[in-house]
Structures are given as structure tokens and as C-alpha cells.
Amino acid sequence: MLHSRWFKTAGAAAALTLATATAAYATPAPTTAPDRTAAAVTLRYDDSRAAGWEAAIAAGVANWNASVSNVRLVEAAPGTRAEIRIIATTGWPQATLGPVRPGGTARVELGSQAVAEGHDKTRIAAHELGHSLGLPDTKPGPCSQLMSGSTGGTTCKNATPNATERSRVQSLYAGGSASLVPADGRVLVDAP
């Protein structure tokens, strides 16, 4: 009887020790899926001075936000600071070459002269935002390249970055805002 009691006690102690040791080294299961957008750099834009371009800007922003995951373009609330200031002008479209950092400044001018010559407003807006995100022109180039700008022709309606353009922006913003070099500051005029 004494032996059987000793075996029961020893067995219970061993089971408890094993359970405790296993729990100490076990990795708890994640309770939620990882947030892939947590590291995304957020850039605010102000289009309050771009009357007549609102729909094109919204579509261009949506195209970029759907195409890249580590930088997000969001409309600035009225009265708040925006990194990208968008205005309507009568000349040719132009923009500051980025990549713009949070707290930095870039200017996008959406020129009506290009529209008067037959170029698509959404393509213009997405193209100029591409400059703010750090992409230079790829002129001359085909319509399939958003950054080919006016050399895509007046029949070109493509307002979505291609794989190379998406990859370049992903690379520029890969380390978050701390890894960004200051924006170039050059203004790129998109006249043919």
C-alpha cells in the first residue's frame, strides 16, 4: 500500500512538472492576425485649391492606395497640415520630386493645359502623385507606364502604376518614415 501511494504521488508530481515545463517553453498562439499596415507611412494631401479635379484626385489616390502597402495617402482634415498640397493651375502639370516624408512638403500642380490638349485627368493626378512618392518621369514611354506621362498619348487612360513603379515606391517607403532620405526638391514639369 505504501508503494502504491508513493507511485501515485511521484506520478502526479512528474505529470505536474512536465505540464509546467511544457507551458513555460510553449509559444502562445497569436490572438489576431498581424497588422500589415501598421508600418505604413501616412501622407496627408490637401486638395482644397484643386477645384474641378476632386474626382480625378480621389481616383488617383485610390489607385496608389490599392497598389502599395507601406505608404497611404489620406485627405487632410480642414485646417490641418498636409505633406502634399495639390492645386489647379492653367499651365502644364508639375510636381515636387519626393519621396516626401511625414512632416515634409511637396507641391502638385494639376495643369489644365494638358487637359485642353486631351490628356486624362485621372492619369494626370495619379502621375503627379507618383512624383511626390519619389518616381521620376520615364519619358518617352508606353501607356502601360504611369510615369511616362504625356508620352503615353492623349488616348491613354491608364492611371495605375505598373509592377516596376509599385515596386520602386514599396522600396522607397520600405523602412518607414525614419529610413526616408529627404525629398529631392526638384520640380518636374510634365510638358511634352
Coordinates of C-alpha atoms in Angstrom, one line a residue:
M1 CA 0.0 0.0 0.0
L2 CA 2.8 2.4 0.8
H3 CA 4.5 1.7 -2.5
S4 CA 1.3 2.3 -4.5
R5 CA 0.8 5.6 -2.7
W6 CA 4.4 6.6 -3.4
F7 CA 4.0 5.8 -7.1
K8 CA 0.7 7.8 -7.3
T9 CA 2.4 10.8 -5.6
A10 CA 5.5 10.6 -7.8
G11 CA 3.5 10.1 -10.9
A12 CA 1.3 13.2 -10.2
A13 CA 4.4 15.2 -9.4
A14 CA 6.1 14.1 -12.6
A15 CA 3.0 15.0 -14.7
L16 CA 2.7 18.4 -13.0
T17 CA 6.4 19.1 -13.7
L18 CA 6.1 18.0 -17.3
A19 CA 3.0 20.2 -17.8
T20 CA 4.7 23.2 -16.2
A21 CA 7.9 22.8 -18.2
T22 CA 5.9 22.4 -21.5
A23 CA 3.8 25.5 -20.7
A24 CA 7.0 27.5 -19.9
Y25 CA 8.5 26.8 -23.3
A26 CA 5.4 26.8 -25.4
T27 CA 4.8 29.8 -27.7
P28 CA 1.3 31.2 -27.3
A29 CA -0.8 31.2 -30.4
P30 CA -1.4 34.7 -31.7
T31 CA -4.8 36.0 -30.9
T32 CA -5.2 38.1 -34.0
A33 CA -3.6 38.2 -37.4
P34 CA -0.6 40.6 -37.8
D35 CA -1.5 44.1 -38.9
R36 CA 0.4 44.5 -42.2
T37 CA -0.5 48.2 -42.4
A38 CA 1.0 49.1 -39.0
A39 CA 4.3 50.1 -40.6
A40 CA 2.6 52.1 -43.4
V41 CA 3.8 55.7 -43.8
T42 CA 0.8 58.0 -43.8
L43 CA 0.9 61.1 -46.0
R44 CA -1.8 63.7 -45.9
Y45 CA -2.9 65.7 -49.0
D46 CA -4.8 68.9 -49.3
D47 CA -6.8 69.4 -52.5
S48 CA -8.8 72.4 -51.3
R49 CA -7.3 74.5 -54.0
A50 CA -7.9 72.0 -56.8
A51 CA -11.4 72.8 -57.8
G52 CA -12.7 70.6 -60.7
W53 CA -10.1 67.9 -60.0
E54 CA -11.6 66.3 -56.9
A55 CA -12.8 63.2 -58.6
A56 CA -9.6 62.7 -60.5
I57 CA -7.5 63.2 -57.3
A58 CA -9.7 60.7 -55.4
A59 CA -9.3 58.1 -58.2
G60 CA -5.6 58.6 -58.4
V61 CA -5.2 58.3 -54.6
A62 CA -7.3 55.2 -54.6
N63 CA -5.1 53.7 -57.3
W64 CA -2.0 54.3 -55.3
N65 CA -3.5 53.1 -52.1
A66 CA -4.6 49.9 -53.8
S67 CA -1.2 49.4 -55.4
V68 CA 1.2 49.8 -52.5
S69 CA 1.0 48.7 -48.9
N70 CA 3.6 50.7 -47.0
V71 CA 2.5 54.2 -47.8
R72 CA -1.0 55.5 -47.5
L73 CA -2.4 58.8 -49.0
V74 CA -5.2 60.3 -46.9
E75 CA -7.1 63.5 -47.3
A76 CA -6.1 66.1 -44.7
A77 CA -8.8 67.3 -42.4
P78 CA -9.7 71.0 -43.0
G79 CA -7.2 73.2 -41.1
T80 CA -4.6 70.5 -40.6
R81 CA -1.1 70.4 -42.1
A82 CA -0.7 68.3 -45.3
E83 CA 2.5 67.0 -46.7
I84 CA 1.2 67.1 -50.3
R85 CA -0.5 70.4 -51.4
I86 CA -2.5 70.0 -54.6
I87 CA -3.6 73.0 -56.6
A88 CA -5.3 73.6 -60.0
T89 CA -3.3 75.7 -62.5
T90 CA -3.7 76.8 -66.1
G91 CA -0.2 75.6 -67.2
W92 CA 1.2 72.1 -67.6
P93 CA 1.1 69.7 -64.7
Q94 CA 4.1 69.6 -62.4
A95 CA 5.2 68.3 -59.0
T96 CA 7.9 68.2 -56.5
L97 CA 10.0 65.0 -56.8
G98 CA 9.9 63.1 -53.5
P99 CA 9.8 60.8 -51.7
V100 CA 8.0 63.2 -49.3
R101 CA 8.4 62.4 -45.6
P102 CA 5.7 62.8 -43.0
G103 CA 6.0 66.4 -41.9
G104 CA 7.7 67.3 -45.2
T105 CA 6.3 69.3 -48.1
A106 CA 5.5 68.5 -51.7
R107 CA 3.5 70.5 -54.2
V108 CA 1.4 69.1 -57.0
E109 CA 0.1 71.4 -59.7
L110 CA -2.6 69.9 -61.9
G111 CA -2.5 72.0 -65.1
S112 CA -5.5 72.5 -67.3
Q113 CA -3.3 72.9 -70.4
A114 CA -2.7 69.1 -70.5
V115 CA -6.5 68.5 -70.2
A116 CA -7.2 71.1 -73.0
E117 CA -4.8 69.0 -75.2
G118 CA -6.8 65.8 -74.5
H119 CA -4.9 64.2 -71.6
D120 CA -6.9 62.2 -69.0
K121 CA -7.4 64.0 -65.6
T122 CA -7.1 60.8 -63.5
R123 CA -3.9 59.8 -65.2
I124 CA -2.5 63.3 -64.7
A125 CA -3.4 63.2 -60.9
A126 CA -2.0 59.7 -60.4
H127 CA 1.1 60.6 -62.3
E128 CA 1.8 63.8 -60.3
L129 CA 1.2 61.9 -57.1
G130 CA 3.8 59.4 -58.3
H131 CA 6.3 62.2 -58.4
S132 CA 5.5 63.1 -54.8
L133 CA 6.1 59.4 -53.9
G134 CA 9.6 59.6 -55.4
L135 CA 9.1 58.5 -59.0
P136 CA 10.7 60.4 -61.9
D137 CA 9.4 60.6 -65.4
T138 CA 10.0 57.6 -67.7
K139 CA 9.7 59.6 -71.0
P140 CA 9.3 58.5 -73.6
G141 CA 7.3 55.5 -72.6
P142 CA 4.2 53.5 -73.3
C143 CA 0.8 54.0 -71.9
S144 CA 1.4 51.0 -69.6
Q145 CA 3.9 53.1 -67.6
L146 CA 2.0 55.6 -65.5
M147 CA 5.2 57.7 -65.2
S148 CA 5.5 58.0 -69.0
G149 CA 3.1 60.9 -68.6
S150 CA 2.1 62.7 -71.7
T151 CA 4.2 60.4 -73.9
G152 CA 1.6 57.7 -73.4
G153 CA -0.6 59.8 -75.7
T154 CA -3.9 61.6 -75.4
T155 CA -5.8 58.3 -75.8
C156 CA -4.1 56.8 -72.8
K157 CA -6.3 56.5 -69.8
N158 CA -4.1 54.2 -67.6
A159 CA -3.9 55.8 -64.2
T160 CA -2.5 52.7 -62.3
P161 CA 1.2 52.2 -61.6
N162 CA 2.8 49.1 -63.2
A163 CA 4.7 46.5 -61.3
T164 CA 8.1 48.3 -61.6
E165 CA 6.6 51.6 -60.4
R166 CA 4.8 49.9 -57.5
S167 CA 8.0 48.1 -56.5
R168 CA 10.0 51.3 -56.5
V169 CA 7.5 53.1 -54.2
Q170 CA 7.4 50.0 -51.9
S171 CA 11.3 50.1 -51.8
L172 CA 11.4 53.9 -51.1
Y173 CA 9.0 53.5 -48.1
A174 CA 10.1 50.0 -47.0
G175 CA 11.7 51.1 -43.7
G176 CA 9.0 53.5 -42.7
S177 CA 9.5 57.3 -42.5
A178 CA 12.7 57.1 -40.5
S179 CA 14.5 55.5 -43.4
L180 CA 13.5 58.0 -46.0
V181 CA 16.1 60.3 -47.4
P182 CA 14.9 63.9 -47.7
A183 CA 12.9 64.7 -50.9
D184 CA 14.9 65.8 -53.9
G185 CA 13.0 69.1 -54.0
R186 CA 13.3 69.4 -57.8
V187 CA 10.1 70.4 -59.6
L188 CA 9.3 68.1 -62.6
V189 CA 7.2 69.9 -65.3
D190 CA 5.3 67.3 -67.4
A191 CA 5.1 69.2 -70.7
P192 CA 5.7 67.1 -73.8

